[in-house]
Structures are given as C-alpha cells and as structure tokens.
C-alpha cells in the first residue's frame, strides 16, 4: 500500500515481532529506534487492538519526526522523551483506501496516511490538530527514592529476556539491584559475570536492566513487566 | 540472487513466517497481499515441499501481475480470484543458476526466473505455455446452504489466532456463528465484546472470521483449518 | 544508523532469527548467503554475546567481499571457504557513534563502520591490519575416514529441523547415514521418502544433511549440533 501510493518510499521494516496486541512493548521498541532514523523519516506503527472503535487515528510531529499510529498509547514513550510535539487526528477520508475495513486500519487508513506524508504531504491535510493533553498515554509508574534506594519497575522485556527498568542511569553504575527476591550486582556488560549468572547494567538506551549472561533473565527470575525493582547504588555489605 | 541478476529490483519481504511446508497458509497470505502491490510487481513465492520432484515450476500472469511459484497449489487462492490468467512452465535452463540444487529451487530456479521478469524479460521466455486446467489447486470445500444456515469451513488461521472461514460476507453482518461446539455472536470489530470473549466478524478480505478480543480464538477453541463453521444470519432466539 | 550515515545504502535483512547468542548458527547462515550477494556488498553481522569485553571488532575483506563483525567466530565459515582474506581491527573512534554503549556495539560501532565501507570508505581507515592467524575460529571437528565410513558431525540445524553435517558430498550421493542410532537412506530430495520418513541428501551448499519429509528431523531424532554422523557410501546389506 505504501509503495502503491508513494512509489519512491524507502521502507525499513523495524519489527514484525511485537506480541499480538502488546502496545507497551511496541511503544518501547518504537521509542528506542525512531531517533536513530534519518531526519524526515515517517514512522508508521500499528499495534491496534481497538481497531474499529472510536479510538482515534493520529499523525504527529515529534522533534522533527512524523509518526502515524492509533491513539492508544503506542506513542507514549516517544512523547515522553519529545521536546516539541503536535498531534493531528487522521479524519480526512479522501486520504484513505476505501472501503475502510473495520478490522484492518493498518492497510486502509494508517498506511495511506503515512504514504501521504512520505510523499511530501502536509500534516495539516490529514485532519484537525488536537491538544497533546488528550492523547492516550501508557504511563509508567514514576521511579521514587526511599532513603538511598531507588524504586522502579520493569517496563520492558526484550527478545533476549533482558528486563529493562525505568531507572535511568549513566555508566559506569554501581551497587546492586533487587528484583523478584534476588540481589543482582550492577556491572558494565553481560560478560562481567560467568555464563548463567545475573548482572544488572546500563542498557543501550540509558536505563538499568537485568540480564543473564548467555541466558534469559526473564525466564530465570520468572519476572515480567510491572515487577518492582530496587536499586541500591551502594551495595549493602 | 535477485539483486545479483536484477540490480534495480526493489525487494519487499512479505513473510518469512509461513510454517514449514504449509502451502495452504502461504496461498492465503499471498492472495491477501498481492493485489495491494503496485501494478507490474513480480511475486516470488516459494513453499516447496516437493522440490526436486516432477512438480512443475511456474511463471504466471494473473490479472496483470506476474507470479513465480511451484505448481503445488501455492497459487490456488490467487487463481481462484483471478479473471484473466496465463501459465508457463519454467523450463528454460538458460535462465537458471547452474548447477540447480535438488533441494533449493528457490535460490537456483525460482529467484533467477523472477529476476528475469523483474528486469523486463518476457513470460514466454521462461518456457512453454500450459493450460490452466492442469495446474495444481488446493480446493477449499465449497460453502453450501442448509435452510437458512450457511455451512463453510475454517480455511486459514492467522498469526493472531483468528479463524478465517470461506464464508463471504459484507459488513455489517449479523447473526451468529457456530464452530467447535460454540455459538459466537457476529459483530463488527474485535472490541465489540469484552476481553477474552469470542466474536465473529467480517475480516479484512471479505470473509467471516472468528476472533477473540485480546486473545487467540484458535487456542481457546482448539480449532484449526478444516473445521466446519455454521453461520446463521439470524440468531436463534 | 546505516541509512543515517550512508543514505544511498540498499539494506537487505538476511535474518533476525538467529537464536540469541548462537554464534555458530549465525556463522553458518552468513557463509551460505554471503557468496550469493552482488560483488561489492558489505556484510554486517552482529551476534555478540561478548559485547563490551576485549573481543575485537573486525572489518575484513574475504574474496572481494567485505564483512563487519565481532571477532568471536562469526566469520569462521566464511574464512574457512575464503581464498584471499585480510582483516582489520575497527579501532578508529572517529568512525563510531559516540558515546559507545557497553552493550550495543551493533548500533554504535559495527553499523557505523559498515556504513563507512558501504559509502566507499577504505578498509584501512577503520584501524590496523591484523594477522589472520589470530582471529577467533569456531572450528568444526574435521571429518575423518574409518575404513569405508566417513565420520562427521552435525554442524547446523536449520529452521526446518534439517540436520546439516560437515560431510561434503556431490549429488548424486548414495549409501546410508547413521545418526542418533538410526540408519537413514541417502536420497536425492525430500520427497524420495514418504511423509514422516527420514532421508539423507546433499543439501543446497554441498554437505550431507538429514531431513524428514514434511517434518523436523531434529525433533524426531532428538539430535542437535555436535552429534556424530556416520556415512557409508555403500549401504550394508
């Protein structure tokens, strides 16, 4: 559909491996990757369990990049990091592929709108601007401090089984992390511990994560999104 | 291989996730996607459990699009919807990559033939034209009516676990569907029912399908391809 | 990252389905596919469990093709087949994306170096040349002969469950293969045996492999990489 409407588009498939309906996972993957794309890229993201309901289709400009996605939290992480943003509801049927299926807006609505933008079309053509405050957000729990302990949560599990937290950190980090009843030393990289052992480290996007060298921390710990994580920057002796 | 023989080709990977050897699934995916590609596209499809046997390699033109695939039913769904078709057996070794492996015609025969077509080569160059009647077809059972009940079957299970039937329908549809001993209301979209509940709806390609909101109908019902589906356009009270 | 640094790059995703950390599987897939790419291609391969340790990042030219990969054995199979090779350590930070994460050199180091090469940059720019003898190699056991029996091993299991050995063969091959306590006839293609039966054949890259027609030999035999395989070119009567 993109190539039919915008023959010059260069398409990069970022991922077709988001678990069905897992909007928070998609929001994370999108926010990690989008800033690395060339300026001017149009990001089309469709994980859309509410397709056909009154959830709104969006086209946004965030820090100079454009995004087309359902208004269901999929842009949460991008918006949380964005400095400047504008949002438009895709409400102009002339841009769509008719008839629009009730169950596949990716094909009939989002892709055509993304092709419009990729082909040089204006954001304002897609429909009315709407206030950012009204956009659906998938809010992470805010990390907080309790004495010298930072309290956060697992917000993403990647395909390696690494447990990504919402605790921002700058390398080199120190101390230990507690998760699922286990105390895990903070290191620098996976191979800081022997194979099969757990290590916490600063992940590639600046958040603490818990990993297992050569294995899956998620499987070993039975931990998943939402689990509480404690970070003591100085280990208890 | 495609880029080596046709450097200007633009390659779109449609799917690498067809279960091994599952020709009917590939036939379905191909027929859903191909008509959306730009006119002039060459569709290379290889699910080929009979590689190295006497099953014929085909190059076809169907409604203005060209397809390269084994003659094993992979083109069944495209042919079933096509208005105009011509089929040629790829029998011209000069177009192949020699020596042709007995177990990987995708690399050595189908891709080179697709590159020939993508580079502007003629269909007739690949080998002799053959009658359409002789092509392998993976025939679905024909839906039939019993009183006011339409009787069909599940013909595809998609990656979300949605059960796609061969019962054509135009939205809005009504009534109820019976499958695997369960009666499922016909709605318009997934979110017409609460999470975890089943709903039947008109899928994105115009066939009734049974879905679970936020889950897998295939898993919940233990249903798979071939299961009978009854559709009563008016629910029994 | 590639497109940001080398906007004209044409990217072909070869595989995102290597099991996490499985360097030998990646080495195999790379060696099968790379020689089929157009001359001048740059091959970026990152399976990198030792990221952040002192394992070296490499840029190599092997038989006229360039490769960027960690020095962990990932290039073993390409090097084993290569006639001419030169290796350079990527040690020039000016080419990297700073700051370099301790856990994601694919993004920050390997991709930028590959973009440099794809954009016409010289291999020698990336850092000092190093001797080939020092490169990490993931050595297969050498096949040997015992009387008229060739003794080898399973070196790869593909996504179909086919068991690829290190026993080179030219079709047509004959005899029988013994693996996991089972004797399997050597044939020419999968369909030489009935569905559900095992067959050994010359795979698409010139090595004997054990397959199950319509199934997974790996699952049926419970066999995996490293298992011994015996090939008798003449069957015992």
XYZ file of C-alpha atoms in Angstrom:
711
model
C 0.000 0.000 0.000
C 2.861 2.362 0.821
C 4.615 1.688 -2.484
C 1.396 1.935 -4.469
C 0.713 5.423 -3.095
C 4.289 6.637 -2.715
C 6.430 4.772 -5.266
C 9.629 6.451 -4.128
C 9.264 5.416 -0.481
C 12.155 3.532 1.077
C 10.665 1.075 3.523
C 12.550 -0.219 6.549
C 10.791 -2.970 8.484
C 11.620 -2.282 12.092
C 9.810 -5.221 13.651
C 7.049 -7.677 12.885
C 7.657 -9.456 16.179
C 5.676 -7.423 18.685
C 3.443 -9.882 20.553
C -0.149 -9.515 19.326
C -1.816 -6.511 20.946
C 1.164 -5.632 23.131
C 1.028 -1.851 22.877
C 3.567 -1.166 25.670
C 6.183 -3.386 24.006
C 5.642 -1.658 20.689
C 5.837 1.756 22.367
C 9.209 0.832 23.814
C 10.667 -0.568 20.584
C 9.459 2.451 18.632
C 11.000 4.924 21.070
C 14.357 3.141 21.028
C 14.634 3.022 17.278
C 12.895 6.090 15.904
C 15.501 8.676 16.977
C 18.157 6.712 15.089
C 16.393 7.049 11.746
C 17.367 9.794 9.320
C 15.689 13.137 9.879
C 12.499 13.401 7.880
C 11.569 9.740 8.333
C 7.905 8.866 8.660
C 7.265 6.225 11.317
C 4.232 4.018 10.743
C 3.354 1.975 13.830
C 0.290 -0.227 14.052
C -0.487 -2.351 17.082
C -4.163 -1.736 17.205
C -6.366 -3.974 19.333
C -9.024 -1.234 19.378
C -9.313 -1.036 15.599
C -12.827 -0.096 14.534
C -13.728 1.542 17.852
C -13.723 5.267 18.475
C -10.004 5.323 19.351
C -8.556 7.998 17.112
C -6.007 7.557 14.329
C -3.154 10.020 14.799
C -0.492 11.707 12.741
C 2.047 13.551 14.899
C 5.221 15.520 14.530
C 7.566 14.986 17.451
C 11.006 16.593 17.458
C 11.062 16.874 13.705
C 9.916 13.320 13.009
C 6.476 12.252 11.901
C 4.515 9.343 13.321
C 1.311 7.666 12.208
C -0.295 5.430 14.818
C -3.500 4.715 16.703
C -4.186 6.871 19.765
C -3.831 4.000 22.207
C -0.560 4.681 23.978
C 1.697 3.472 21.187
C 3.353 6.895 21.032
C 3.705 7.158 24.832
C 7.426 6.626 25.029
C 8.188 8.848 22.052
C 6.023 11.604 23.521
C 7.595 11.212 26.951
C 11.024 11.950 25.503
C 9.892 14.549 22.973
C 10.536 18.246 23.438
C 8.223 19.559 20.750
C 5.112 17.797 19.546
C 1.962 18.428 17.549
C -0.826 15.942 17.022
C -3.479 15.676 14.310
C -6.393 13.293 14.058
C -6.459 11.495 10.715
C -10.020 12.371 9.788
C -9.820 13.109 6.081
C -11.351 10.166 4.206
C -10.002 11.434 0.887
C -6.605 10.125 2.006
C -7.881 6.657 2.902
C -8.232 3.475 0.963
C -11.973 2.903 0.582
C -13.863 0.995 1.779
C -12.078 1.051 5.139
C -12.252 -2.354 6.801
C -13.430 -2.336 10.410
C -10.558 -4.616 11.366
C -7.523 -3.527 9.315
C -6.850 0.196 9.541
C -3.151 -0.537 9.079
C -3.864 -1.286 5.430
C -6.739 1.094 4.750
C -6.073 4.161 6.855
C -2.661 4.313 8.574
C -0.556 3.222 5.601
C -2.266 5.603 3.171
C -1.822 8.494 5.614
C 1.857 7.589 6.078
C 2.270 7.452 2.289
C 0.743 10.911 2.059
C 3.330 12.247 4.494
C 6.223 10.331 2.954
C 5.291 11.770 -0.403
C 5.629 15.299 0.918
C 2.046 15.879 2.031
C 1.377 18.205 4.941
C 0.391 17.019 8.392
C -2.443 19.510 8.463
C -4.016 17.775 5.442
C -4.828 14.668 7.437
C -7.335 16.296 9.774
C -7.718 18.696 12.693
C -4.976 19.395 15.218
C -5.792 18.150 18.697
C -4.296 19.021 22.092
C -1.496 16.791 23.348
C -3.155 16.513 26.737
C -5.929 14.414 25.301
C -3.683 11.748 23.807
C -3.754 8.262 25.280
C -0.676 7.634 27.399
C 0.537 4.403 28.800
C 2.071 5.815 31.945
C 4.912 4.045 33.642
C 4.978 4.223 37.395
C 7.312 7.071 38.322
C 10.500 5.877 39.993
C 10.865 7.202 43.523
C 13.550 7.259 46.224
C 13.300 5.609 49.620
C 16.363 6.642 51.563
C 19.275 5.666 49.348
C 17.197 3.157 47.400
C 15.686 3.935 44.008
C 12.394 2.134 43.491
C 11.326 1.456 39.923
C 9.745 -1.234 37.812
C 10.345 -3.499 34.853
C 8.873 -1.726 31.864
C 10.016 -3.937 29.006
C 11.317 -7.442 28.358
C 13.381 -7.672 25.188
C 13.817 -10.704 22.915
C 16.880 -11.826 24.859
C 14.868 -11.935 28.082
C 16.608 -8.841 29.447
C 14.470 -6.978 31.982
C 14.517 -3.270 31.233
C 13.591 -0.942 34.082
C 12.514 2.699 34.213
C 15.535 3.587 36.365
C 17.733 5.956 34.398
C 21.455 5.539 34.899
C 24.725 6.658 33.385
C 27.614 4.260 33.036
C 29.570 3.311 34.964
C 26.889 2.428 37.501
C 27.483 0.564 40.725
C 25.730 -1.150 43.566
C 23.113 -3.839 43.344
C 19.610 -4.333 42.103
C 16.898 -6.348 43.811
C 14.187 -7.964 41.720
C 11.914 -10.953 42.270
C 13.604 -11.617 45.598
C 17.079 -11.792 44.102
C 20.004 -9.410 44.606
C 21.934 -8.809 41.418
C 25.269 -6.963 41.175
C 25.490 -3.954 38.898
C 28.188 -4.363 36.250
C 29.105 -2.901 32.924
C 28.380 -5.608 30.378
C 26.946 -9.122 30.099
C 30.288 -10.900 30.342
C 31.094 -9.268 33.683
C 29.608 -12.371 35.255
C 30.032 -16.047 34.390
C 27.619 -17.732 31.985
C 24.269 -18.348 33.591
C 24.701 -15.603 36.201
C 22.638 -12.458 36.516
C 24.001 -8.964 36.111
C 22.422 -5.521 36.139
C 23.830 -2.943 33.746
C 23.060 0.278 31.972
C 21.241 -0.727 28.812
C 21.708 0.772 25.392
C 19.086 3.423 25.975
C 20.224 4.638 29.384
C 18.084 2.575 31.708
C 19.162 -0.082 34.178
C 18.353 -3.583 33.029
C 18.782 -7.043 34.484
C 20.335 -9.653 32.216
C 21.657 -13.187 32.382
C 24.937 -13.867 30.631
C 24.102 -16.323 27.874
C 20.526 -16.771 29.056
C 17.170 -15.170 29.731
C 16.791 -13.237 32.973
C 13.046 -13.172 32.394
C 12.907 -16.963 32.367
C 15.335 -17.439 35.262
C 13.606 -14.945 37.507
C 10.047 -15.507 36.355
C 9.852 -11.741 36.192
C 7.846 -9.654 33.766
C 6.628 -6.158 33.069
C 5.406 -4.379 36.185
C 7.632 -6.132 38.686
C 9.194 -3.828 41.274
C 12.940 -3.209 41.080
C 15.084 -1.734 43.857
C 18.464 -0.183 43.094
C 20.966 0.465 45.819
C 23.789 2.469 44.286
C 25.947 1.190 47.149
C 25.707 -2.474 47.963
C 24.807 -3.482 51.487
C 27.811 -5.180 52.972
C 20.234 -13.800 -6.134
C 17.538 -11.333 -7.174
C 19.832 -8.344 -6.743
C 22.720 -10.065 -8.471
C 20.610 -10.709 -11.578
C 18.403 -7.620 -11.451
C 20.331 -4.881 -9.646
C 17.480 -2.419 -9.859
C 14.935 -4.671 -8.198
C 13.105 -3.311 -5.171
C 12.547 -6.217 -2.826
C 9.687 -6.318 -0.334
C 9.765 -9.244 2.061
C 6.153 -10.182 2.542
C 6.630 -13.012 5.016
C 9.277 -15.436 6.200
C 6.879 -16.834 8.786
C 4.874 -19.394 6.868
C 5.090 -22.660 8.831
C 7.462 -25.062 7.041
C 5.723 -26.742 4.136
C 2.346 -25.118 4.790
C 1.268 -24.447 1.212
C -2.361 -23.528 2.053
C -1.235 -20.870 4.547
C 1.156 -19.396 2.020
C -1.537 -19.446 -0.644
C -3.809 -17.445 1.629
C -1.188 -14.874 2.622
C -0.137 -14.396 -0.992
C -3.691 -13.854 -2.196
C -4.396 -11.290 0.529
C -1.312 -9.238 -0.140
C -0.556 -9.487 -3.849
C -3.442 -7.359 -5.130
C -2.245 -4.499 -2.901
C 1.167 -4.310 -4.546
C 1.819 -1.813 -7.325
C 0.847 -2.923 -10.811
C 3.753 -4.591 -12.540
C 5.044 -6.271 -9.380
C 6.579 -9.719 -9.692
C 5.559 -12.025 -6.849
C 8.059 -14.728 -5.945
C 6.560 -17.344 -3.638
C 8.399 -20.462 -2.562
C 6.923 -23.002 -0.170
C 8.097 -26.078 -1.893
C 7.998 -29.410 -0.049
C 8.089 -31.206 -3.400
C 11.301 -29.578 -4.566
C 13.293 -31.867 -6.810
C 10.286 -33.965 -7.836
C 8.431 -33.597 -11.098
C 6.145 -30.864 -9.741
C 6.495 -28.078 -12.257
C 7.948 -24.623 -11.684
C 5.511 -21.963 -12.896
C 5.545 -18.375 -14.057
C 2.059 -16.936 -14.423
C 0.368 -13.696 -15.294
C -2.852 -13.234 -13.369
C -4.837 -10.017 -13.744
C -1.800 -8.076 -14.839
C 0.510 -9.350 -12.103
C 3.233 -11.919 -12.503
C 3.866 -14.800 -10.140
C 6.714 -17.297 -9.903
C 5.975 -20.345 -7.762
C 5.943 -24.128 -7.708
C 2.881 -25.824 -9.199
C 1.708 -27.230 -5.891
C -1.355 -25.177 -5.025
C 0.510 -22.096 -3.847
C -1.262 -20.007 -6.482
C -4.689 -21.536 -5.738
C -6.160 -18.529 -3.991
C -4.787 -16.038 -6.483
C -6.113 -18.121 -9.381
C -9.496 -18.531 -7.705
C -9.950 -14.756 -7.604
C -8.290 -14.010 -10.937
C -10.243 -13.028 -14.005
C -7.517 -13.461 -16.593
C -4.604 -15.842 -16.269
C -1.884 -17.439 -18.348
C 0.590 -20.008 -17.067
C 4.032 -21.001 -18.324
C 6.282 -23.784 -17.134
C 9.763 -22.524 -16.283
C 11.690 -24.964 -18.425
C 14.441 -22.843 -19.916
C 17.703 -23.751 -18.137
C 19.487 -20.751 -19.633
C 17.633 -18.625 -17.091
C 18.636 -20.760 -14.102
C 21.539 -20.679 -11.742
C 23.605 -23.774 -12.502
C 24.045 -26.316 -11.096
C 20.471 -26.420 -9.806
C 20.362 -27.988 -6.344
C 17.808 -30.756 -5.904
C 16.636 -29.174 -2.659
C 16.729 -25.388 -3.154
C 14.952 -24.273 -6.315
C 14.088 -21.015 -4.542
C 17.698 -19.974 -4.952
C 18.606 -21.668 -8.210
C 15.465 -21.602 -10.326
C 12.573 -19.509 -8.959
C 14.607 -16.450 -7.979
C 16.509 -16.296 -11.280
C 13.236 -16.593 -13.201
C 11.673 -13.837 -11.065
C 14.730 -11.658 -11.697
C 14.310 -12.225 -15.425
C 10.722 -10.982 -15.246
C 11.528 -8.093 -12.904
C 14.228 -6.990 -15.318
C 11.722 -6.721 -18.131
C 12.041 -10.226 -19.559
C 9.034 -11.793 -21.241
C 6.941 -14.543 -19.681
C 7.160 -16.550 -22.861
C 10.952 -16.725 -22.466
C 10.718 -18.949 -19.419
C 9.213 -21.950 -21.175
C 6.048 -23.277 -22.818
C 2.555 -22.057 -22.000
C 0.392 -24.665 -20.321
C -3.358 -24.907 -19.848
C -4.779 -23.527 -16.616
C -6.865 -26.647 -16.102
C -3.769 -28.685 -15.397
C -2.469 -26.500 -12.569
C -2.419 -27.901 -9.057
C -5.253 -26.437 -6.999
C -5.754 -26.654 -3.319
C -9.525 -26.633 -3.381
C -11.479 -25.377 -0.443
C -14.733 -27.132 0.285
C -17.474 -25.077 -1.340
C -19.747 -23.386 1.179
C -23.324 -24.547 0.930
C -26.688 -23.574 2.370
C -28.855 -25.761 4.576
C -32.092 -23.914 5.067
C -31.089 -20.517 6.398
C -27.724 -21.778 7.577
C -24.539 -21.256 5.583
C -22.113 -24.141 6.046
C -18.426 -23.421 5.491
C -15.052 -24.211 6.949
C -12.010 -22.649 8.526
C -9.529 -22.129 5.720
C -6.797 -20.135 7.469
C -5.540 -19.334 10.946
C -3.639 -16.068 11.109
C -0.838 -15.112 13.497
C -3.301 -13.656 15.965
C -5.161 -16.949 16.170
C -8.114 -15.596 14.203
C -10.031 -18.332 12.386
C -10.756 -17.269 8.831
C -13.609 -19.038 7.061
C -14.580 -19.388 3.408
C -17.934 -17.701 4.074
C -18.016 -14.439 2.162
C -19.815 -11.602 3.867
C -20.280 -7.868 3.532
C -20.282 -5.670 6.589
C -22.351 -5.104 8.544
C -23.094 -8.779 9.076
C -25.378 -10.178 11.732
C -26.443 -13.370 13.398
C -24.232 -15.969 14.974
C -21.577 -18.442 14.016
C -21.188 -21.949 15.367
C -17.747 -23.515 15.473
C -16.216 -26.255 17.604
C -19.470 -26.566 19.525
C -19.574 -22.894 20.482
C -22.027 -20.222 19.378
C -20.349 -16.911 18.701
C -22.179 -13.630 18.013
C -21.416 -11.777 14.800
C -20.156 -8.264 15.440
C -18.267 -5.584 13.609
C -14.849 -5.429 15.286
C -12.776 -7.146 17.963
C -13.708 -4.736 20.726
C -17.427 -5.376 20.275
C -17.035 -7.974 23.012
C -15.169 -7.827 26.335
C -11.565 -9.018 26.513
C -11.314 -12.765 26.367
C -14.654 -13.190 24.590
C -15.222 -14.542 21.123
C -16.683 -12.572 18.272
C -17.277 -13.326 14.602
C -16.789 -10.502 12.145
C -16.123 -9.711 8.515
C -12.371 -9.890 8.116
C -10.235 -7.552 6.092
C -10.603 -9.605 2.937
C -14.346 -10.093 2.997
C -14.690 -13.424 4.736
C -16.271 -14.187 8.094
C -13.710 -14.927 10.783
C -13.886 -15.886 14.439
C -11.665 -13.917 16.795
C -11.083 -13.496 20.494
C -10.714 -9.956 21.769
C -7.175 -9.759 23.122
C -6.534 -13.463 22.648
C -6.330 -16.381 20.245
C -9.574 -17.947 19.107
C -7.578 -20.852 17.702
C -6.160 -21.625 21.134
C -9.401 -21.057 23.029
C -11.472 -23.192 20.696
C -8.848 -25.756 19.801
C -9.973 -25.175 16.232
C -7.876 -25.332 13.106
C -8.059 -25.415 9.325
C -10.804 -27.677 8.036
C -13.199 -27.316 10.964
C -16.807 -26.825 9.950
C -18.390 -23.433 10.565
C -22.135 -22.695 10.553
C -23.417 -19.176 10.064
C -26.971 -18.266 10.886
C -27.526 -14.740 9.605
C -30.341 -14.515 12.133
C -29.615 -15.739 15.620
C -31.825 -18.389 17.092
C -33.737 -16.801 19.897
C 22.026 4.047 11.683
C 23.134 2.701 8.305
C 20.764 4.964 6.410
C 21.675 7.991 8.519
C 25.358 7.588 7.699
C 25.054 6.171 4.182
C 21.756 7.413 2.723
C 22.252 5.531 -0.528
C 22.692 2.147 1.126
C 20.408 -0.653 -0.014
C 19.714 -2.787 3.013
C 18.813 -6.469 2.765
C 17.823 -8.086 6.037
C 19.231 -11.577 5.834
C 17.963 -12.882 9.166
C 16.738 -11.625 12.506
C 16.039 -15.182 13.627
C 19.393 -16.410 14.885
C 18.809 -17.759 18.409
C 20.202 -15.271 20.971
C 23.969 -15.634 21.249
C 24.197 -18.563 18.835
C 27.405 -17.617 17.022
C 27.844 -20.966 15.206
C 24.343 -20.755 13.725
C 24.987 -17.213 12.561
C 28.348 -18.222 11.099
C 26.642 -20.903 9.066
C 23.813 -18.715 7.775
C 26.259 -15.970 6.840
C 28.525 -18.319 4.906
C 25.615 -19.805 2.968
C 24.190 -16.483 1.911
C 27.074 -14.057 1.528
C 28.574 -15.519 -1.674
C 25.186 -15.079 -3.369
C 25.120 -11.316 -2.817
C 26.284 -8.967 -5.568
C 30.004 -8.280 -5.663
C 30.872 -5.255 -3.579
C 28.284 -5.978 -0.890
C 29.157 -5.145 2.711
C 28.015 -7.811 5.157
C 27.188 -6.604 8.646
C 26.790 -9.477 11.105
C 26.237 -8.984 14.812
C 25.726 -11.848 17.213
C 27.786 -10.555 20.034
C 27.478 -12.120 23.470
C 30.907 -10.723 24.387
C 29.966 -7.113 23.643
C 31.868 -4.728 25.880
C 34.694 -7.159 26.602
C 38.072 -7.086 24.904
C 36.886 -9.232 21.965
C 37.868 -7.213 18.915
C 35.575 -5.630 16.342
C 36.643 -6.636 12.835
C 36.340 -5.414 9.301
C 37.551 -7.957 6.751
C 37.800 -8.416 3.040
C 37.358 -12.018 2.010
C 37.328 -12.974 -1.676
C 36.324 -9.484 -2.709
C 33.522 -9.079 -0.174
C 33.662 -7.021 2.981
C 32.447 -8.142 6.374
C 31.975 -6.266 9.649
C 31.562 -8.477 12.703
C 32.877 -9.196 16.181
C 35.984 -11.383 16.407
C 34.170 -14.249 18.071
C 33.984 -16.921 15.411
C 31.127 -15.374 13.464
C 33.322 -15.228 10.352
C 34.640 -18.788 10.817
C 32.698 -20.371 7.991
C 33.345 -17.542 5.578
C 37.056 -17.633 6.377
C 37.180 -21.404 6.040
C 35.934 -21.163 2.464
C 37.807 -17.991 1.551
C 40.835 -17.995 -0.699
C 42.054 -14.467 -0.017
C 41.426 -12.567 3.180
C 42.623 -9.505 5.043
C 41.470 -8.469 8.498
C 41.451 -5.081 10.230
C 40.521 -4.232 13.786
C 37.942 -1.453 13.948
C 39.834 0.810 16.300
C 39.193 4.271 14.920
C 36.700 6.006 17.207
C 36.165 8.795 14.694
C 34.026 6.353 12.732
C 31.867 5.366 15.717
C 28.661 6.714 17.126
C 29.572 8.270 20.448
C 29.122 7.527 23.271
C 29.520 3.829 22.516
C 27.212 1.763 24.711
C 28.872 -1.125 26.534
C 26.058 -3.408 25.455
C 25.097 -2.427 21.907
C 28.062 -2.232 19.552
C 25.774 -3.247 16.698
C 24.262 0.208 16.822
C 27.254 2.274 17.899
C 30.275 0.640 16.331
C 29.566 -2.110 13.795
C 26.813 -0.313 11.865
C 28.777 2.945 11.573
C 31.839 1.046 10.341
C 29.704 -0.846 7.809
C 28.197 2.461 6.656
C 31.707 3.823 6.172
C 32.569 0.900 3.911
C 29.240 0.943 2.065
C 29.780 4.635 1.367
C 33.073 3.915 -0.346
C 35.397 4.269 2.646
C 38.593 2.242 2.734
C 39.105 -0.795 4.928
C 42.408 0.603 6.113
C 40.588 3.621 7.595
C 38.928 1.527 10.269
C 42.095 0.573 12.119
C 45.232 -1.559 11.933
C 45.525 -4.723 9.878
C 45.921 -7.848 11.963
C 47.151 -11.341 11.083
C 44.518 -13.877 10.106
C 46.045 -16.476 12.408
C 44.916 -14.520 15.444
C 41.228 -14.420 14.509
C 38.761 -16.351 16.630
C 37.646 -19.509 14.849
C 34.857 -21.767 15.747
C 36.428 -24.961 14.497
C 34.311 -27.838 13.368
C 35.636 -31.275 14.083
C 37.407 -32.470 10.930
C 35.621 -35.352 9.234
C 37.723 -38.491 9.105
C 37.540 -41.885 7.440
C 37.334 -45.212 9.268
C 37.582 -47.898 6.645
C 34.853 -47.086 4.159
C 32.917 -44.994 6.660
C 33.116 -41.207 6.746
C 32.754 -39.876 10.282
C 31.477 -36.335 10.691
C 29.151 -34.300 12.848
C 26.023 -32.204 12.767
C 27.194 -28.622 12.441
C 23.902 -26.795 11.910
C 20.175 -27.270 12.388
C 18.094 -25.151 10.045
C 14.606 -23.756 10.620
C 13.023 -26.824 9.041
C 14.788 -29.081 11.517
C 17.153 -30.412 8.871
C 20.438 -31.636 10.345
C 23.357 -30.335 8.308
C 26.639 -32.215 8.605
C 30.216 -31.316 7.747
C 30.426 -34.189 5.283
C 30.915 -32.755 1.820
C 29.184 -34.608 -0.985
C 28.325 -34.179 -4.624
C 24.984 -35.302 -5.947
C 24.007 -37.926 -6.680
C 25.161 -39.485 -3.416
C 24.340 -42.960 -2.258
C 24.530 -45.259 0.704
C 23.213 -44.614 4.175
C 23.819 -42.300 7.087
C 23.763 -43.258 10.734
C 22.833 -40.652 13.313
C 21.383 -40.894 16.807
C 21.199 -44.656 16.490
C 19.151 -44.561 13.321
C 20.126 -45.633 9.810
C 18.831 -43.279 7.154
C 18.986 -43.923 3.389
C 20.723 -41.374 1.201
C 18.419 -39.986 -1.464
C 18.224 -37.026 -3.743
C 15.394 -34.892 -2.394
C 12.892 -34.743 0.483
C 10.098 -36.446 -1.402
C 12.216 -39.523 -2.114
C 10.689 -40.987 1.032
C 7.076 -40.984 2.274
C 5.868 -38.206 4.583
C 7.241 -38.598 8.066
C 10.233 -40.657 6.951
C 13.868 -39.676 7.210
C 16.163 -39.177 4.256
C 19.754 -38.022 3.915
C 20.606 -35.888 0.909
C 23.115 -33.427 -0.437
C 21.990 -30.054 0.862
C 21.981 -26.826 -1.062
C 25.521 -25.958 -0.020
C 27.156 -29.276 -0.784
C 27.029 -31.018 2.572
C 25.108 -34.120 3.526
C 22.075 -33.397 5.667
C 19.423 -35.498 7.327
C 15.840 -34.405 6.775
C 12.334 -35.648 7.434
C 9.851 -35.333 4.609
C 7.198 -32.942 5.892
C 8.659 -32.822 9.381
C 11.624 -31.985 11.564
C 14.472 -34.480 11.686
C 15.871 -32.602 14.681
C 12.687 -33.202 16.637
C 12.205 -36.794 15.502
C 15.769 -37.806 16.251
C 16.376 -35.581 19.245
C 19.623 -34.691 17.532
C 21.438 -31.388 17.632
C 24.727 -29.718 16.774
C 27.724 -31.830 17.654
C 26.115 -35.240 17.225
C 28.264 -37.736 15.373
C 27.200 -38.787 11.899
C 28.469 -41.832 10.002
C 28.154 -42.070 6.247
C 28.565 -45.353 4.448
C 28.623 -44.604 0.753
C 27.574 -48.195 0.225
C 24.773 -49.499 2.387
C 25.373 -52.582 4.441
C 23.183 -55.278 3.044
